[in-house]
CSV table of C-alpha atoms in Angstrom, one decimal:
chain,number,residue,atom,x,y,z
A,1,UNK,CA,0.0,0.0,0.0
A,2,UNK,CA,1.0,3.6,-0.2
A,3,UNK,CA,3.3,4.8,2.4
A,4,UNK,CA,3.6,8.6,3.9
A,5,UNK,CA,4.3,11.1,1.7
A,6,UNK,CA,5.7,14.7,1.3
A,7,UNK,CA,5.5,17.3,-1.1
A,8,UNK,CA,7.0,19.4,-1.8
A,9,UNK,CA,10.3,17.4,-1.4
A,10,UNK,CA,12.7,20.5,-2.4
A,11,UNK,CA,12.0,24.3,-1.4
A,12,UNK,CA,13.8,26.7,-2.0
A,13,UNK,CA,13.2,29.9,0.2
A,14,UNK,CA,14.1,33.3,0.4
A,15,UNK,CA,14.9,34.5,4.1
A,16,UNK,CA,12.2,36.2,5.4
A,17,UNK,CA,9.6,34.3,3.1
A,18,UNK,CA,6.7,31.8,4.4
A,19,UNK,CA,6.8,28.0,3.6
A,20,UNK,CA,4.2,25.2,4.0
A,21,UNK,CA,5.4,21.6,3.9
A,22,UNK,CA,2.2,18.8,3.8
A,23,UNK,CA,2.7,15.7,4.6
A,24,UNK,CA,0.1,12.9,4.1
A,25,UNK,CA,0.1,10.0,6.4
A,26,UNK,CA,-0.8,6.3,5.7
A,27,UNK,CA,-4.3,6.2,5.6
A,28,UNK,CA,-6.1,5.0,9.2
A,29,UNK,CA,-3.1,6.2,11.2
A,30,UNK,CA,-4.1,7.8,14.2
A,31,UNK,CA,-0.5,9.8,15.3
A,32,UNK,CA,1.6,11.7,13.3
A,33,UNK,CA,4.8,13.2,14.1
A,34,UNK,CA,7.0,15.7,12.7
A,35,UNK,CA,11.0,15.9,12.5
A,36,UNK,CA,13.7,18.2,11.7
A,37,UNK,CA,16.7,17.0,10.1
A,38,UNK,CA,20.4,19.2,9.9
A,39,UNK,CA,22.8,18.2,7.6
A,40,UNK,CA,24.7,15.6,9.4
A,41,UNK,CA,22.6,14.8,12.2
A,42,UNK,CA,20.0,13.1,13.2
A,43,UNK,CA,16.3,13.8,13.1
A,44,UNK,CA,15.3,15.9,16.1
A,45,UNK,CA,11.5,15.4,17.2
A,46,UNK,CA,9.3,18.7,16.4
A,47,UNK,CA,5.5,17.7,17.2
A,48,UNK,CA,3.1,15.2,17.8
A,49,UNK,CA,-0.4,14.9,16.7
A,50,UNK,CA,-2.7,12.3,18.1
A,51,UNK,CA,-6.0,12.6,15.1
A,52,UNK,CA,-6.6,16.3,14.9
A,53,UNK,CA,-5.3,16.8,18.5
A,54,UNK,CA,-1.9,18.7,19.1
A,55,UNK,CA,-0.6,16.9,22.0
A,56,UNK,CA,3.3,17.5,21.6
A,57,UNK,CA,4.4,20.4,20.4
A,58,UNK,CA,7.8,20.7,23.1
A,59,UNK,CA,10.1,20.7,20.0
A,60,UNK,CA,8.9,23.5,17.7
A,61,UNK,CA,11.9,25.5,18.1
A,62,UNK,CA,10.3,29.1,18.1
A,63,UNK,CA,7.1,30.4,17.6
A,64,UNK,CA,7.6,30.9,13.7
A,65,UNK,CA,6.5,27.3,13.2
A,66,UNK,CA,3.2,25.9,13.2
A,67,UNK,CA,1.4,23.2,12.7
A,68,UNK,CA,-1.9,21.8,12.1
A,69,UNK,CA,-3.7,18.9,11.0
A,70,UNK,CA,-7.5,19.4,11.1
A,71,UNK,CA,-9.1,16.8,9.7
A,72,UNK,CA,-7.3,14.0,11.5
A,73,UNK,CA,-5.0,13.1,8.2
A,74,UNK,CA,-3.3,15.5,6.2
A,75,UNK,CA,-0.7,17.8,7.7
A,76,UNK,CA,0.5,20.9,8.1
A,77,UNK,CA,3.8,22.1,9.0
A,78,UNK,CA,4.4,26.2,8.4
A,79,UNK,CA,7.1,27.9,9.0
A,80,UNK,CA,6.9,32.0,9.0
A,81,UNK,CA,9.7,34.3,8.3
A,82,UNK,CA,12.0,31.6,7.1
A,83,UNK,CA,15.5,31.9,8.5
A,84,UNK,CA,18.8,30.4,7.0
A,85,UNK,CA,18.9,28.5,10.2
A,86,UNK,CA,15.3,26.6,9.0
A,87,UNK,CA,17.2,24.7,6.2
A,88,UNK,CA,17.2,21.6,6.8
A,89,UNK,CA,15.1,18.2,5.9
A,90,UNK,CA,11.7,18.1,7.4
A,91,UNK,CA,10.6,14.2,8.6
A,92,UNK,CA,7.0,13.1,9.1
A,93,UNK,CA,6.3,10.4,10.5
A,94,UNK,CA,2.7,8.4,11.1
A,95,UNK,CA,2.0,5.0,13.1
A,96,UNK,CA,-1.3,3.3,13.6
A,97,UNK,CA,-3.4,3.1,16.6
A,98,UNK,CA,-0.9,5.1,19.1
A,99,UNK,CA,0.0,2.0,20.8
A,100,UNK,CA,3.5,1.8,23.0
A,101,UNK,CA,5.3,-0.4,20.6
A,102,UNK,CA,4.0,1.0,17.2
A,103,UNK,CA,6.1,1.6,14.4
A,104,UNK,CA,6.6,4.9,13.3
A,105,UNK,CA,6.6,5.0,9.0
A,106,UNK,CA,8.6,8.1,7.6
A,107,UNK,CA,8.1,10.2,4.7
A,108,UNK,CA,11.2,10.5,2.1
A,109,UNK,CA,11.2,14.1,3.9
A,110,UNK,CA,11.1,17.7,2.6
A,111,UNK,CA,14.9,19.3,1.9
A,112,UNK,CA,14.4,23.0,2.6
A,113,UNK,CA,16.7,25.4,1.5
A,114,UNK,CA,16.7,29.2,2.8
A,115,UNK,CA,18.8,31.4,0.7
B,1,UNK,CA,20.2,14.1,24.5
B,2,UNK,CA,19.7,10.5,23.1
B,3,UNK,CA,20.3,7.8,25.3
B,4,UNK,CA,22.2,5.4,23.7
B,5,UNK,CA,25.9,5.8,22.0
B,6,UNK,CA,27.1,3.9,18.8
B,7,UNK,CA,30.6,3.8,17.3
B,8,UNK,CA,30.8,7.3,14.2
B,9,UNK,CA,31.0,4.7,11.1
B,10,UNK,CA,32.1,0.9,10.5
B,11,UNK,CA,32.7,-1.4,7.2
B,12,UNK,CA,31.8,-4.6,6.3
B,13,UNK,CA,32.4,-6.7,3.2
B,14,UNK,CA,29.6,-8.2,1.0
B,15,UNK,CA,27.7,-11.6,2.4
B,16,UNK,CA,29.2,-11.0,5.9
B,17,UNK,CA,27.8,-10.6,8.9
B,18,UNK,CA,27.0,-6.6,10.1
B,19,UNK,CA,27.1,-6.0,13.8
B,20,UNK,CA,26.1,-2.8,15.5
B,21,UNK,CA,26.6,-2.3,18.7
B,22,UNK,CA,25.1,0.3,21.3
B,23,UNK,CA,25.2,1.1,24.3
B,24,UNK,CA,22.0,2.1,26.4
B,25,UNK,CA,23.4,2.0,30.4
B,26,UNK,CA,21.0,4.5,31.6
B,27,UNK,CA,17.7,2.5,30.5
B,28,UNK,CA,14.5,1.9,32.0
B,29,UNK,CA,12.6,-1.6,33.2
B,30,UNK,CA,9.9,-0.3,30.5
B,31,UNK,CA,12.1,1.3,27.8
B,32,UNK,CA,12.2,-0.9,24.8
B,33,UNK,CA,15.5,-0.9,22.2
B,34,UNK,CA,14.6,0.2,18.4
B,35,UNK,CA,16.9,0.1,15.4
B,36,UNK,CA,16.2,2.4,12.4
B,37,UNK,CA,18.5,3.0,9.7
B,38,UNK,CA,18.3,6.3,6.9
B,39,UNK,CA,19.7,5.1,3.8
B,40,UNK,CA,21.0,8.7,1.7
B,41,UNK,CA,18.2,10.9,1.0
B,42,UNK,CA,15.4,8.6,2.1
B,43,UNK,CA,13.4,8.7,5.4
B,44,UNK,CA,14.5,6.3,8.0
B,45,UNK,CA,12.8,3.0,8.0
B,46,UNK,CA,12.2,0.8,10.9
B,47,UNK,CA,13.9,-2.7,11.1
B,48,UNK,CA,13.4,-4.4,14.8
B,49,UNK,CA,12.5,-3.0,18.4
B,50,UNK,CA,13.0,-5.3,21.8
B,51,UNK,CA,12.5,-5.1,25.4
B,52,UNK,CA,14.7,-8.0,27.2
B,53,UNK,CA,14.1,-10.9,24.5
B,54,UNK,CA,16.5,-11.4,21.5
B,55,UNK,CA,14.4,-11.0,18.3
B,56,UNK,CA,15.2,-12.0,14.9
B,57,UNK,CA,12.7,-10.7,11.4
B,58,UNK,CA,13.6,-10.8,8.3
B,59,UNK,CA,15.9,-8.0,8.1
B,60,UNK,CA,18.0,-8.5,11.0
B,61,UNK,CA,18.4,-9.7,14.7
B,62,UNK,CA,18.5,-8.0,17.6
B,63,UNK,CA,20.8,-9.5,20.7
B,64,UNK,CA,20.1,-7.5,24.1
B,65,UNK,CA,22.5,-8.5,26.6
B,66,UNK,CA,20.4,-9.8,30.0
B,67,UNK,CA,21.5,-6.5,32.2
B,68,UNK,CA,20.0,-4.4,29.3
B,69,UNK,CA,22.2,-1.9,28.9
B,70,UNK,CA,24.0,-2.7,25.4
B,71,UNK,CA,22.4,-4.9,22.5
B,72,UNK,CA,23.6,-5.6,18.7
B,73,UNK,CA,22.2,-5.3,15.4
B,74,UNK,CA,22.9,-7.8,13.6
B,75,UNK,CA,22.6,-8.2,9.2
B,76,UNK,CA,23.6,-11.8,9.2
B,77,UNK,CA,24.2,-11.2,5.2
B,78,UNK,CA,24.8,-7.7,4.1
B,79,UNK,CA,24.5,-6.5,0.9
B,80,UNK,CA,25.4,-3.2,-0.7
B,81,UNK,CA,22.3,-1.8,-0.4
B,82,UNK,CA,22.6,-2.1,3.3
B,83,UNK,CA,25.1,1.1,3.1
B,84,UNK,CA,23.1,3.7,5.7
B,85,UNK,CA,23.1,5.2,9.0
B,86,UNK,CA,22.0,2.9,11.7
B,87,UNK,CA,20.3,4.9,14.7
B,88,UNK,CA,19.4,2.8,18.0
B,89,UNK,CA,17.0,4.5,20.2
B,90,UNK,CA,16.2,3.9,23.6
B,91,UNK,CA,11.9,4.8,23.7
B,92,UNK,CA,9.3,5.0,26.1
B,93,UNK,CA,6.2,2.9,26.5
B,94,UNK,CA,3.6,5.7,25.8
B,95,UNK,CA,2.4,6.3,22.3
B,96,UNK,CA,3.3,10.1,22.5
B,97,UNK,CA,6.7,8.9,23.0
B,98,UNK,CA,9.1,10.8,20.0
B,99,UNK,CA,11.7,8.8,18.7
B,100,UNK,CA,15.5,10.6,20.5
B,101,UNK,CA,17.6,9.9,17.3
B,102,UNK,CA,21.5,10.4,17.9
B,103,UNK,CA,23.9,10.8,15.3
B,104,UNK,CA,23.9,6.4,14.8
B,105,UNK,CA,26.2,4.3,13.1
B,106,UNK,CA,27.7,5.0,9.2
B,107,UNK,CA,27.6,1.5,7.7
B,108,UNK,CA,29.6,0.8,4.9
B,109,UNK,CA,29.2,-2.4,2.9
B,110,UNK,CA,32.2,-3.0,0.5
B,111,UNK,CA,32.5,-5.2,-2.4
């Protein structure tokens, strides 16, 4: 079956514009996560959404980004203002019922580029 | 901070055996061990979690020794396309629990 996807998978910014990065989870999965990528280094945990409810949002790391995912599937992730900083690859993540030992499935990610 | 510390990069030739180690001293009685590994450009992808049993699936096995605090991945036949980062992560037992990657493992299968 399908896995999660990601679009768009490259953006290129200018500093100071907005960006909006969707990500669409395998369908029936209850939570939905978000990561952050720098080159180099692991992901680095962003948010967590359990259906449409924000339940983890500890990692955002200002108050430029946003996310939201209303209907329970689709995704959100927005970033205002973009800063050089911001580039990096952007991870979701989605696993099924929000059980303990569920496997998290990752998108191929979103590489964004601030110039 | 991740909880768990893994040798910067190793090699391995071609139909040997890959093993992984990490080290996890500072885990919990209800922490369970997952492996992931992010091949270039591509979202990491899950291959096997444990609490205190060894487990084996058809990607790899995973040997935890019995105080807990290091296991080993192991790809008992590794191909080329098993060249990636290897990440073991220590994780909670609550479904809101993130994944606390660390920089992992640089596995480089040779010819």
């Amino acid at each position: 079956g399908a896995g999660v996807s990601q679009s768009p998978r490259y953006k290129v910014a200018k500093r100071g514009q907005d960006v909006a990065l969707r990500c669409d989870p395998i369908s029936g999965h209850v939570s939905l996560f978000w990561y952050q990528q720098a080159l180099g280094q692991g992901p680095e945990f962003l948010t967590y959404f359990q259906n449409e409810a924000q339940l983890d949002k500890s990692g955002l790391p200002s108050d430029r980004f946003f996310a939201e995912r209303p209907e329970g599937s689709v995704s959100t992730l927005k970033i205002q203002r973009t800063q050089q900083e911001d580039s990096a690859v952007y991870l979701c993540a989605s696993s099924l019922v929000g059980l303990p030992t569920d496997t998290q499935y990752f998108g191929p990610g979103t590489r964004l580029t601030v110039l | 901070d991740a909880k768990t510390t893994q040798p910067p990069s190793m090699d391995c030739a071609e139909g040997r055996a890959a093993n992984l180690p990490c080290n996890h001293s500072t885990i919990s009685g209800n922490e369970y061990v997952y492996w992931y590994r992010q091949i270039h450009s591509q979202g990491p992808q899950y291959i096997i979690h444990g609490l205190k049993n060894n487990e084996t699936n058809e990607m790899a096995s995973l040997i935890i020794t019995e105080d807990r605090k290091s296991s080993t991945l192991i790809l008992p036949h590794a191909t080329l396309r098993d060249t990636a980062v290897y990440y073991c992560i220590v994780k909670g037992t609550y479904n809101t629990d993130k994944l606390i990657f660390g920089t992992g493992t640089r596995l480089q299968v040779f010819p």
